Coordinates of C-alpha atoms in Angstrom, one line a residue:
M1 CA 147.4 137.4 70.1
G2 CA 144.4 138.4 68.0
T3 CA 144.1 142.2 68.7
T4 CA 142.4 144.8 66.7
T5 CA 142.1 148.6 66.5
I6 CA 138.9 150.5 65.7
Y7 CA 138.4 154.1 64.9
R8 CA 135.8 156.8 63.8
I9 CA 136.7 160.0 62.1
N10 CA 134.6 163.2 62.6
E11 CA 135.6 165.4 59.7
T12 CA 133.6 168.4 60.9
D13 CA 135.2 168.5 64.4
R14 CA 138.6 167.4 63.0
T15 CA 138.8 164.6 65.6
I16 CA 139.2 160.9 65.6
D17 CA 138.0 158.3 68.2
I18 CA 140.3 155.4 68.6
A19 CA 140.2 152.2 70.6
Q20 CA 143.6 150.6 70.2
S21 CA 144.7 147.0 70.3
V22 CA 141.6 145.4 72.0
Q23 CA 140.9 141.7 72.0
N24 CA 139.5 140.6 68.7
D25 CA 136.1 139.3 70.0
D26 CA 132.6 140.8 69.9
E27 CA 132.4 141.5 73.7
S28 CA 135.8 143.2 73.8
I29 CA 135.2 145.3 70.7
H30 CA 131.8 146.4 71.9
G31 CA 133.3 147.5 75.2
A32 CA 136.0 149.3 73.4
V33 CA 133.5 151.3 71.4
L34 CA 132.2 152.7 74.7
N35 CA 135.7 153.6 75.9
T36 CA 137.4 155.2 72.9
R37 CA 139.8 158.1 73.3
T38 CA 139.3 161.2 71.2
Y39 CA 142.3 162.8 69.4
T40 CA 142.3 166.0 67.3
F41 CA 143.9 165.8 63.9
D42 CA 146.6 168.1 65.3
E43 CA 147.4 165.7 68.1
V44 CA 147.6 162.8 65.7
M45 CA 149.9 164.8 63.4
N46 CA 152.2 165.7 66.3
Q47 CA 152.3 162.1 67.6
H48 CA 153.1 160.9 64.1
K49 CA 156.1 163.4 63.9
M50 CA 157.4 162.2 67.2
F51 CA 157.1 158.6 66.0
R52 CA 159.0 159.3 62.7
E53 CA 161.8 161.0 64.6
H54 CA 162.3 158.3 67.2
T55 CA 162.4 154.8 65.8
E56 CA 165.7 153.8 67.5
P57 CA 164.1 151.3 69.9
F58 CA 162.9 149.1 67.1
D59 CA 166.4 147.7 66.3
T60 CA 166.7 146.3 69.8
F61 CA 163.0 145.1 69.6
R62 CA 163.7 143.3 66.3
D63 CA 166.8 141.5 67.9
R64 CA 164.7 140.4 70.9
L65 CA 162.2 138.8 68.6
H66 CA 164.8 136.9 66.6
S67 CA 166.4 135.7 69.8
A68 CA 163.1 134.5 71.2
L69 CA 162.5 132.5 68.0
R70 CA 165.6 130.4 68.7
I71 CA 164.3 129.3 72.1
G72 CA 162.7 125.9 72.0
R73 CA 159.8 126.6 74.4
S74 CA 157.1 129.2 74.2
I75 CA 158.3 132.6 75.3
E76 CA 156.4 135.9 75.5
V77 CA 158.3 139.0 74.4
S78 CA 157.2 141.7 76.8
T79 CA 156.9 145.2 75.3
D80 CA 155.7 146.9 78.4
D81 CA 159.2 148.2 79.2
M82 CA 159.7 149.5 75.7
I83 CA 156.4 151.4 75.7
A84 CA 157.0 152.7 79.2
R85 CA 160.4 154.1 78.3
F86 CA 159.1 155.7 75.1
V87 CA 156.1 157.3 77.0
A88 CA 158.4 158.6 79.7
E89 CA 160.7 160.3 77.2
Y90 CA 158.3 161.4 74.4
G91 CA 154.8 161.0 75.8
E92 CA 152.0 158.6 74.9
N93 CA 152.2 157.7 71.2
I94 CA 149.5 155.8 69.3
F95 CA 151.8 154.9 66.4
F96 CA 154.5 153.5 68.6
R97 CA 152.1 151.4 70.6
G98 CA 150.3 150.3 67.4
F99 CA 153.4 149.3 65.6
V100 CA 154.7 147.3 68.6
S101 CA 151.3 145.6 68.9
A102 CA 151.2 144.7 65.2
V103 CA 154.7 143.2 65.3
I104 CA 153.8 141.1 68.4
D105 CA 150.7 139.8 66.7
L106 CA 152.8 138.8 63.7
Y107 CA 155.4 137.2 66.0
D108 CA 152.8 135.2 67.9
T109 CA 151.1 134.0 64.7
E110 CA 154.3 133.0 63.0
R111 CA 155.8 131.3 66.1
Y112 CA 152.7 129.1 66.3
Q113 CA 154.2 127.1 63.4
L114 CA 157.0 126.1 65.7
L115 CA 155.0 125.5 68.8
K116 CA 152.2 123.5 67.3
P117 CA 153.2 122.4 63.8
N118 CA 150.9 120.3 61.6
D119 CA 153.8 117.8 61.1
V120 CA 155.8 117.5 64.3
V121 CA 158.6 115.4 62.7
L122 CA 159.0 117.7 59.7
A123 CA 159.0 120.7 62.0
K124 CA 161.8 119.2 64.1
L125 CA 163.9 118.4 61.1
N126 CA 163.5 121.8 59.5
R127 CA 163.4 123.9 62.6
N128 CA 166.3 126.2 61.5
K129 CA 164.8 126.7 58.1
I130 CA 161.4 127.6 59.6
Q131 CA 163.0 130.0 62.0
T132 CA 164.9 131.7 59.2
S133 CA 161.8 132.0 57.2
I134 CA 159.9 133.5 60.1
S135 CA 162.8 135.9 60.7
E136 CA 162.7 137.0 57.1
R137 CA 158.9 137.7 57.3
I138 CA 159.4 139.7 60.5
N139 CA 162.2 141.7 58.8
A140 CA 160.0 142.4 55.8
F141 CA 157.2 143.5 58.0
F142 CA 159.5 145.9 59.8
D143 CA 160.9 147.4 56.7
T144 CA 157.7 147.8 54.7
Q145 CA 155.5 149.0 57.6
L146 CA 158.1 151.4 59.0
S147 CA 158.6 152.9 55.5
L148 CA 154.9 153.4 55.1
L149 CA 154.4 154.7 58.6
S150 CA 157.3 157.2 58.4
S151 CA 156.1 159.0 55.3
E152 CA 155.5 162.7 55.6
A153 CA 153.0 162.7 52.8
Y154 CA 150.0 162.1 55.1
F155 CA 150.2 165.6 56.4
N156 CA 151.5 167.5 53.4
Y157 CA 149.2 167.9 50.4
K158 CA 152.1 168.8 48.2
M159 CA 153.7 165.4 48.6
T160 CA 152.8 162.0 47.2
M161 CA 153.8 158.5 48.2
E162 CA 155.6 156.0 46.1
H163 CA 154.4 153.0 48.0
F164 CA 151.3 150.8 47.5
S165 CA 149.5 148.9 50.2
L166 CA 146.2 147.0 50.4
S167 CA 144.3 147.0 53.7
S168 CA 140.8 145.7 54.4
G169 CA 138.8 146.1 57.6
R170 CA 135.4 145.4 59.1
T171 CA 132.7 148.0 59.8
V172 CA 131.9 147.8 63.5
I173 CA 128.3 148.8 64.5
A174 CA 127.5 149.0 68.2
V175 CA 123.9 149.9 69.1
D176 CA 122.2 150.2 72.5
D177 CA 119.2 152.1 73.9
Y178 CA 121.1 155.4 73.9
T179 CA 123.7 155.4 71.1
F180 CA 124.4 154.2 67.6
N181 CA 128.1 154.0 66.9
V182 CA 129.7 153.1 63.6
F183 CA 133.4 152.4 63.6
R184 CA 135.9 150.9 61.1
E185 CA 138.6 148.4 61.8
S186 CA 142.2 149.6 61.2
D187 CA 145.4 147.7 60.9
N188 CA 147.1 147.9 64.3
C189 CA 149.9 150.1 62.8
L190 CA 147.2 152.7 62.1
L191 CA 148.1 153.0 58.4
T192 CA 144.4 153.0 57.6
V193 CA 143.9 156.0 60.0
L194 CA 146.8 157.8 58.5
A195 CA 145.5 157.2 54.9
E196 CA 142.1 158.6 55.7
I197 CA 143.4 161.7 57.5
G198 CA 145.9 162.1 54.6
Q199 CA 143.0 162.0 52.2
L200 CA 141.4 164.9 54.0
V201 CA 144.7 166.8 54.1
H202 CA 145.1 166.5 50.4
K203 CA 141.4 167.2 49.6
N204 CA 141.4 170.4 51.8
K205 CA 145.0 171.4 50.9
W206 CA 146.1 171.5 54.5
T207 CA 149.7 171.9 55.5
V208 CA 151.7 171.9 58.7
C209 CA 151.6 175.4 60.3
E210 CA 153.0 176.9 63.5
C211 CA 150.6 178.8 65.7
G212 CA 151.7 182.4 66.4
F213 CA 150.3 182.3 69.9
C214 CA 151.1 178.9 71.5
H215 CA 153.8 178.0 68.9
K216 CA 152.5 174.5 68.5
R217 CA 152.2 172.8 65.1
F218 CA 148.7 172.4 63.5
L219 CA 147.0 171.5 60.3
G220 CA 145.7 174.5 58.4
K221 CA 145.8 176.4 55.1
E222 CA 149.1 177.9 54.0
G223 CA 149.6 181.2 55.8
E224 CA 147.3 180.5 58.8
V225 CA 148.8 181.8 62.0
C226 CA 146.4 180.5 64.6
C227 CA 145.7 176.9 65.6
H228 CA 142.3 175.6 66.7
A229 CA 142.7 175.9 70.5
A230 CA 140.1 178.1 72.1
E231 CA 142.6 180.2 74.0
C232 CA 144.6 180.9 70.8
I233 CA 141.5 181.8 68.9
E234 CA 140.5 184.3 71.6
A235 CA 144.1 185.7 71.7
Q236 CA 144.0 186.2 67.9
K237 CA 140.6 187.9 68.2
Q238 CA 141.9 190.3 70.8
Q239 CA 145.0 191.0 68.6
K240 CA 142.8 191.7 65.6
E241 CA 140.6 194.1 67.5
K242 CA 143.7 195.9 68.8
I243 CA 145.3 196.1 65.3
I244 CA 142.0 197.2 63.8
E245 CA 141.6 200.0 66.3
E246 CA 145.2 201.2 65.8
S247 CA 145.4 200.8 62.1
T248 CA 142.0 201.7 60.6
Q249 CA 143.0 205.4 60.3
E250 CA 146.2 204.3 58.6
Y251 CA 144.3 202.1 56.1
S252 CA 142.0 205.0 55.3
A253 CA 144.9 207.4 54.9
I254 CA 146.7 205.1 52.4
K255 CA 143.5 204.6 50.4
K256 CA 142.7 208.3 50.4
D257 CA 146.1 209.2 49.2
Y258 CA 145.9 206.6 46.4
D259 CA 142.4 207.8 45.3
S260 CA 143.7 211.4 45.2
F261 CA 146.7 210.4 43.1
V262 CA 144.4 208.6 40.6
R263 CA 142.0 211.6 40.4
R264 CA 145.0 213.9 39.6
Y265 CA 146.1 211.8 36.6
K266 CA 142.5 211.4 35.4
G267 CA 142.3 215.2 35.6
Y268 CA 145.4 215.5 33.3
L269 CA 143.6 213.5 30.6
D270 CA 140.3 215.4 31.1
V271 CA 142.0 218.8 30.7
V272 CA 143.2 218.0 27.2
E273 CA 140.0 216.2 26.3
I274 CA 141.4 212.7 25.7
D275 CA 137.9 211.3 26.3
R276 CA 136.6 213.4 23.4
F277 CA 139.3 213.0 20.8
H278 CA 140.7 209.6 21.7
P279 CA 138.0 207.6 23.5
D280 CA 139.7 204.2 23.1
D281 CA 142.7 205.3 25.1
Y282 CA 140.5 207.1 27.6
D283 CA 138.4 203.9 28.1
E284 CA 141.6 201.9 28.6
F285 CA 142.7 204.3 31.4
M286 CA 139.3 204.3 33.0
Q287 CA 139.1 200.5 33.0
A288 CA 142.6 200.2 34.5
K289 CA 141.6 202.9 37.1
Q290 CA 138.4 201.0 38.1
E291 CA 140.1 197.6 38.4
R292 CA 142.8 199.0 40.7
M293 CA 140.3 201.0 42.7
E294 CA 138.3 197.8 43.4
K295 CA 141.4 195.8 44.3
M296 CA 142.6 198.5 46.7
T297 CA 139.1 198.7 48.3
A298 CA 138.9 194.8 48.6
L299 CA 142.4 194.6 50.2
K300 CA 141.5 197.4 52.7
K301 CA 138.4 195.5 53.7
K302 CA 140.4 192.2 54.0
L303 CA 143.0 193.8 56.2
I304 CA 140.4 195.4 58.5
R305 CA 138.4 192.2 58.7
N306 CA 141.5 190.1 59.6
G307 CA 143.2 192.7 61.7
L308 CA 146.4 192.7 59.7
P309 CA 149.0 195.5 59.4
S310 CA 148.8 198.0 56.6
A311 CA 152.1 197.2 54.8
E312 CA 150.4 195.1 52.1
L313 CA 148.0 197.9 51.3
Y314 CA 150.8 200.5 51.2
E315 CA 152.8 198.3 48.8
L316 CA 149.9 197.7 46.5
G317 CA 149.1 201.4 46.5
R318 CA 152.7 202.2 45.6
Q319 CA 152.6 199.6 42.7
Y320 CA 149.3 200.9 41.4
K321 CA 150.4 204.5 41.5
A322 CA 153.4 203.7 39.3
E323 CA 151.2 201.8 36.9
I324 CA 148.5 204.5 36.6
K325 CA 151.2 207.2 36.3
A326 CA 152.9 205.3 33.5
L327 CA 149.6 204.7 31.7
A328 CA 148.4 208.3 31.8
E329 CA 151.8 209.7 30.8
G330 CA 152.0 207.2 27.9
I331 CA 148.7 208.4 26.6
L332 CA 149.6 212.1 26.9
D333 CA 153.0 211.5 25.2
K334 CA 151.3 209.6 22.4
Y335 CA 149.4 212.7 21.4
G336 CA 152.2 215.2 22.0
F337 CA 151.3 216.5 25.5
D338 CA 153.9 217.1 28.1
V339 CA 152.6 216.1 31.5
T340 CA 154.4 219.0 33.3
A341 CA 152.7 221.5 31.0
V342 CA 149.3 219.9 31.4
A343 CA 149.6 219.9 35.2
K344 CA 150.0 223.7 35.1
I345 CA 146.6 224.3 33.5
K346 CA 144.5 225.8 36.2
K347 CA 140.9 225.1 35.0
P348 CA 140.3 221.6 33.8
R349 CA 137.2 221.0 31.7
K350 CA 134.2 220.3 33.8
K351 CA 132.4 217.1 33.1

């Protein structure tokens, strides 16, 4: 009875230090500060997914609590076996442990009314009514807390929650000769922790991605293909270097072909002196040409910098070729020139 959970988020490192379900007294909390466990945001996200997908043990847990309430003497509901089975099957899980701890705290607090009532006679006469009332509060806690805990919105910036919850907590400051630690108190279910991480997810527009190297889930921007593990970052770096080495010539060939194509159609306009007699149309072509040239160059640099295949550059070049061709032919047709005839003129006017 009387446990608490403290935590500290490091946004830069994308980690969180947690001391879970410690005794709610100064000495215990101060000791916990010195022995917190550090989790990455990705680890928290994956533990949360595991928790959401495996809440089956809670039905049995709820029944055990209700049965214990009907026993006349004080009885402790052990959760060690529940937690041990969950860990054995799915691994350590801060949300499972936290929820179980929170429910036990509630059970102990509520049961105190039966064990040491203010009015012994009234408690004996109304025991069944009190038990029913406590059971209802336990059921309500289960339903509301599990609903909040099981939301996917914390790790998906595109989702919002339809629930509302108030949570207050202390600021825990632990200072000694060597360190200055500032932690916050969370509810034992870790909803406070989820809310703060969710706030960062929504602010940074992170989403759940799958690493193309280790195939684990991680929080990143849409389209990211590498998690934050050092070995995966190194593997991606090597892959990029290999792709760059193999593909730089291909990038350059595609860009060179596109530039040549644009020069050819500019030459068709030059040979019939569109710039001289119809400067507005010529300026429109030149502006379109320049904009597309810059975008092709920028994409080439991006692909090289990120070590990506050339398919995107090829597709953009194909699209821009069609647009430049249509624009140039439209101008020529507007003033009665046939592009096939213009193309046969051998000596375009020199600029």
